Tab-separated table of C-alpha atoms in Angstrom:
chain	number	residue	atom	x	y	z
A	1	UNK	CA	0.000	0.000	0.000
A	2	UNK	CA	0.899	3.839	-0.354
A	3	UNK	CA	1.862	4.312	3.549
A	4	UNK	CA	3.834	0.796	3.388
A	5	UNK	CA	7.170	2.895	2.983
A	6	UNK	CA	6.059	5.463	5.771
A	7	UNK	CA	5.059	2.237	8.027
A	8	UNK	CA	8.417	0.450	7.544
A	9	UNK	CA	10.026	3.475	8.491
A	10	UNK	CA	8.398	4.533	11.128
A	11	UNK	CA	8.240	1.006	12.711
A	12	UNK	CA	12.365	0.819	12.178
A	13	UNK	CA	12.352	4.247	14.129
A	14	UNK	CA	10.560	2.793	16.773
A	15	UNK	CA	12.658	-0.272	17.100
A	16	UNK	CA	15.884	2.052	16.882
A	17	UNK	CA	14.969	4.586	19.370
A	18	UNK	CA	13.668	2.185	22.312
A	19	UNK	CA	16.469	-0.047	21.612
A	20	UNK	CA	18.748	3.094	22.132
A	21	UNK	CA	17.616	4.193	25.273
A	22	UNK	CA	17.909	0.672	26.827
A	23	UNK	CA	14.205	-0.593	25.933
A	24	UNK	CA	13.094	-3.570	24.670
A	25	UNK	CA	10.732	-3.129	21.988
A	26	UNK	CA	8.087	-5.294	20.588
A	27	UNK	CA	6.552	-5.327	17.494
A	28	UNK	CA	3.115	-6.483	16.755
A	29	UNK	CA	1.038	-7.330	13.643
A	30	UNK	CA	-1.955	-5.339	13.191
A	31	UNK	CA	-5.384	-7.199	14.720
A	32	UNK	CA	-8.210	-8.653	12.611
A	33	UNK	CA	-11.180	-7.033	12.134
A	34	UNK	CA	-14.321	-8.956	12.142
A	35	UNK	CA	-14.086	-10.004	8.609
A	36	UNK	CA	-14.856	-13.174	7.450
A	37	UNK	CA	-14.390	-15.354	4.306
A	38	UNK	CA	-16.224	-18.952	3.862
A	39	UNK	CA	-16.022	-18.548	7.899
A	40	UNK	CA	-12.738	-17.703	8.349
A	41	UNK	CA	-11.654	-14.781	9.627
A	42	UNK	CA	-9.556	-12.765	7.141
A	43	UNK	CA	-6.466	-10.438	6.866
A	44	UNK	CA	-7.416	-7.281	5.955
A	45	UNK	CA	-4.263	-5.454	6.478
A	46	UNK	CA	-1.742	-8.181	5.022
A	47	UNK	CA	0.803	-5.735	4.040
A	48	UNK	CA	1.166	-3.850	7.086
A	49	UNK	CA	1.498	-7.153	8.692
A	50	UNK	CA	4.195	-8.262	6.160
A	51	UNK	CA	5.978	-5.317	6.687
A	52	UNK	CA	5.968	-5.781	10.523
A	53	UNK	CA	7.472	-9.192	10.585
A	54	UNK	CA	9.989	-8.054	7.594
A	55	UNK	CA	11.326	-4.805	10.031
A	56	UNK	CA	10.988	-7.334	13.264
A	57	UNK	CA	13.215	-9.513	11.505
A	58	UNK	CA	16.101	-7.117	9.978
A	59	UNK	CA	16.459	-4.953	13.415
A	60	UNK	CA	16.359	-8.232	15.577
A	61	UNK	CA	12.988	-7.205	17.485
A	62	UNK	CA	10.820	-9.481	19.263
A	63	UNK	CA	7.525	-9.584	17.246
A	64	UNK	CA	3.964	-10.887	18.209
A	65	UNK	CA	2.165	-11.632	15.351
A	66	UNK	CA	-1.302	-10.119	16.565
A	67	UNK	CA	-2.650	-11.038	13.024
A	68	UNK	CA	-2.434	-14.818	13.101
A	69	UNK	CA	-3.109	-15.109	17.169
A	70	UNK	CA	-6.731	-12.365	16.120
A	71	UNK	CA	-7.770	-14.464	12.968
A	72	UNK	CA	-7.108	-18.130	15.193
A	73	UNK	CA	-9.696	-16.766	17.926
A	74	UNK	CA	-12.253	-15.078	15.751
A	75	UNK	CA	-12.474	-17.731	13.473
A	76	UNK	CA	-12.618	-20.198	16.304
A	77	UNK	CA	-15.937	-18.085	17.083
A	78	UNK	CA	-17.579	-17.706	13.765
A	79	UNK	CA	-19.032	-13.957	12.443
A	80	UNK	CA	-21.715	-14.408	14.481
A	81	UNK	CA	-20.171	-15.242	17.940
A	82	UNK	CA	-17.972	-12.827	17.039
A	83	UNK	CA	-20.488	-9.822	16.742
A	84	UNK	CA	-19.793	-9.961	20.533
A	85	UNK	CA	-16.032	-8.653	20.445
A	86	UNK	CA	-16.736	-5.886	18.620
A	87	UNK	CA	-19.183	-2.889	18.791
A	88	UNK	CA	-22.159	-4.244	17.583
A	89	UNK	CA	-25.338	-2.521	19.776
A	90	UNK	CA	-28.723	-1.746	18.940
A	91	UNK	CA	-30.670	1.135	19.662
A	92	UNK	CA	-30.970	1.534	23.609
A	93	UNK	CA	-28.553	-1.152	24.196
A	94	UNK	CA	-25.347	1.038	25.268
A	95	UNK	CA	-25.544	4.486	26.522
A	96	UNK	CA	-22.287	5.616	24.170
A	97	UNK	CA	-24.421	4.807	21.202
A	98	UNK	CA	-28.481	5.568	21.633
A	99	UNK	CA	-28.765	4.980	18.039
A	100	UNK	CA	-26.985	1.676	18.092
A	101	UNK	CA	-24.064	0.325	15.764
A	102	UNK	CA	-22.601	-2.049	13.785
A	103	UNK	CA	-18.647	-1.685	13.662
A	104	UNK	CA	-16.755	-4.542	12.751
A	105	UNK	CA	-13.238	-3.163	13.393
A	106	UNK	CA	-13.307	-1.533	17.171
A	107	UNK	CA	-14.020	-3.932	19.706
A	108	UNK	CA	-16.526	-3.843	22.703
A	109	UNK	CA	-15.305	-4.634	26.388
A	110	UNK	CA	-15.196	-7.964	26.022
A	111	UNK	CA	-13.386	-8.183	22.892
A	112	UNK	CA	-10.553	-5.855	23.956
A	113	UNK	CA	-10.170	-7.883	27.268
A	114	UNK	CA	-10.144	-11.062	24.777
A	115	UNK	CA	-7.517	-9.205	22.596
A	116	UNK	CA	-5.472	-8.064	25.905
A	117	UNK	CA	-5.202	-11.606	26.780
A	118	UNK	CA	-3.829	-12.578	23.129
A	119	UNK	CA	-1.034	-10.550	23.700
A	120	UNK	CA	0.001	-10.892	27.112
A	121	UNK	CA	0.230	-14.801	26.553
A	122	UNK	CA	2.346	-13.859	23.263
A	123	UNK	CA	4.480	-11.396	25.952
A	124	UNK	CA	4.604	-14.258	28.355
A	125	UNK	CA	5.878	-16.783	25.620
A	126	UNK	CA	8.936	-14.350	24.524
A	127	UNK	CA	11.879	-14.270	26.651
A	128	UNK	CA	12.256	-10.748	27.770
A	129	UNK	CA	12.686	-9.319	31.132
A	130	UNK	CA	8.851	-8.732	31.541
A	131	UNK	CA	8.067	-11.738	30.341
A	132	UNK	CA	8.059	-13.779	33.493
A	133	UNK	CA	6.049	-11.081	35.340
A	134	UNK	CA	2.885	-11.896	33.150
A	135	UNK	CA	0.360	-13.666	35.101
A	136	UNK	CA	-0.460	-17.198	33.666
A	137	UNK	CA	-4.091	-16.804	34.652
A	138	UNK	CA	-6.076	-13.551	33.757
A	139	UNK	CA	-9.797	-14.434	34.527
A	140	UNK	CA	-10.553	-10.286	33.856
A	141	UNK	CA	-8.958	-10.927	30.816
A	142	UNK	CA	-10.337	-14.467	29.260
A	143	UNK	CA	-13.590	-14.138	30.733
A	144	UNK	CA	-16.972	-15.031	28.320
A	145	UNK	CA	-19.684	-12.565	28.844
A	146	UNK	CA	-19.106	-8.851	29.870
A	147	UNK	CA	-18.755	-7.653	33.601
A	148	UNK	CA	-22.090	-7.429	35.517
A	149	UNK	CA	-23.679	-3.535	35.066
A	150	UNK	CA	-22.336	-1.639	38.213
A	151	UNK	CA	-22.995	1.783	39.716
A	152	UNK	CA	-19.799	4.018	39.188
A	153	UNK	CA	-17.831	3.231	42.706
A	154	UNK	CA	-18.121	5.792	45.185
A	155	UNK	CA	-15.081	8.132	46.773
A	156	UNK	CA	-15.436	5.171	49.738
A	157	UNK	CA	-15.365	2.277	46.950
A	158	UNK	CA	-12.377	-0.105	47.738
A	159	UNK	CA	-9.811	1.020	44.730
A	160	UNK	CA	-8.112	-2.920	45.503
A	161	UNK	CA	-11.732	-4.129	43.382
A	162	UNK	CA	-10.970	-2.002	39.979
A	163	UNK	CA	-7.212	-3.135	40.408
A	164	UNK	CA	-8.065	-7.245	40.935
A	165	UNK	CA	-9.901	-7.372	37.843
A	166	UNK	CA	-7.438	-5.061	35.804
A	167	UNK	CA	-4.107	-6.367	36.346
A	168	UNK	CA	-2.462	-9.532	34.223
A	169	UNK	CA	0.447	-8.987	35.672
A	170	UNK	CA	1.842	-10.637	39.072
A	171	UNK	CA	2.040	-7.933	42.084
A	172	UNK	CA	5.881	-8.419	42.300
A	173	UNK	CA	6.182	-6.438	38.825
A	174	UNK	CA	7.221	-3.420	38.947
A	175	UNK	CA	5.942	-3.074	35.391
């Protein structure tokens, strides 16, 4: 594509600069989008993934290939089950959109907690420094239906509740 060039440089840039200040950067493939073909789930930005793995490869940088590890789970579900992971509402079902929606590239709660939980098991399976301080079990993360509806917590709330269900990785991190 036209911004391929842009993207490759750009993602080089990226690798360069962390790696120069002492980081450790990771690359990742762009995620699938809820597109299907003969009920698979498709790539619909194959290039940009391409060109991810090629600059991963020449500057030495860990990679997670988001792409395949998206298009494995969604297909597992199927277009329909998959309507759930991303922002699909009708009218008077969410409060963000009254007049409903049907988006089949930005995910809903549960499919960004789904997607979360792709990648930290892909951060967990690379050997970096950070890698052993990702949790092997995420319940908040791999969990089926969405989180019960709950009043907004209160000034007295317990902020240990928000941070239980948020955090995939172990309390020794300091992360």
């Amino acid at each position: 594509p036209p911004a391929a060039p842009d993207y490759r440089q750009y993602l080089t840039a990226f690798a360069d600069d962390v790696k120069s200040k002492g980081g450790t950067p990771v690359i990742l493939t762009p995620v699938a989008r809820r597109s299907f073909y003969q009920g698979q789930a498709q790539a619909d930005f194959a290039e940009y993934s391409s060109v991810a793995r090629v600059v991963a490869r020449e500057t030495g940088t860990p990679l997670i290939d988001l792409e395949a590890l998206s298009r494995a789970w969604l297909s597992e579900a199927g277009p329909e089950q998959a309507k759930a992971y991303f922002l699909h509402y009708q009218p008077g079902q969410a409060a963000a959109f009254p007049k409903g929606i049907d988006d089949d590239t930005h995910f809903s709660e549960l499919g960004a907690r789904h997607v979360a939980n792709l990648i930290a098991g892909a951060l967990a399976r690379l050997a970096l420094p950070v890698s052993g301080a990702v949790r092997g079990d995420r319940p908040a993360l791999s969990r089926e239906t969405p989180p019960e509806q709950r009043a907004p917590p209160s000034d007295s709330a317990d902020p240990s509740r928000l941070a239980s269900e948020t955090t995939w990785l172990r309390s020794s991190s300091t992360v």
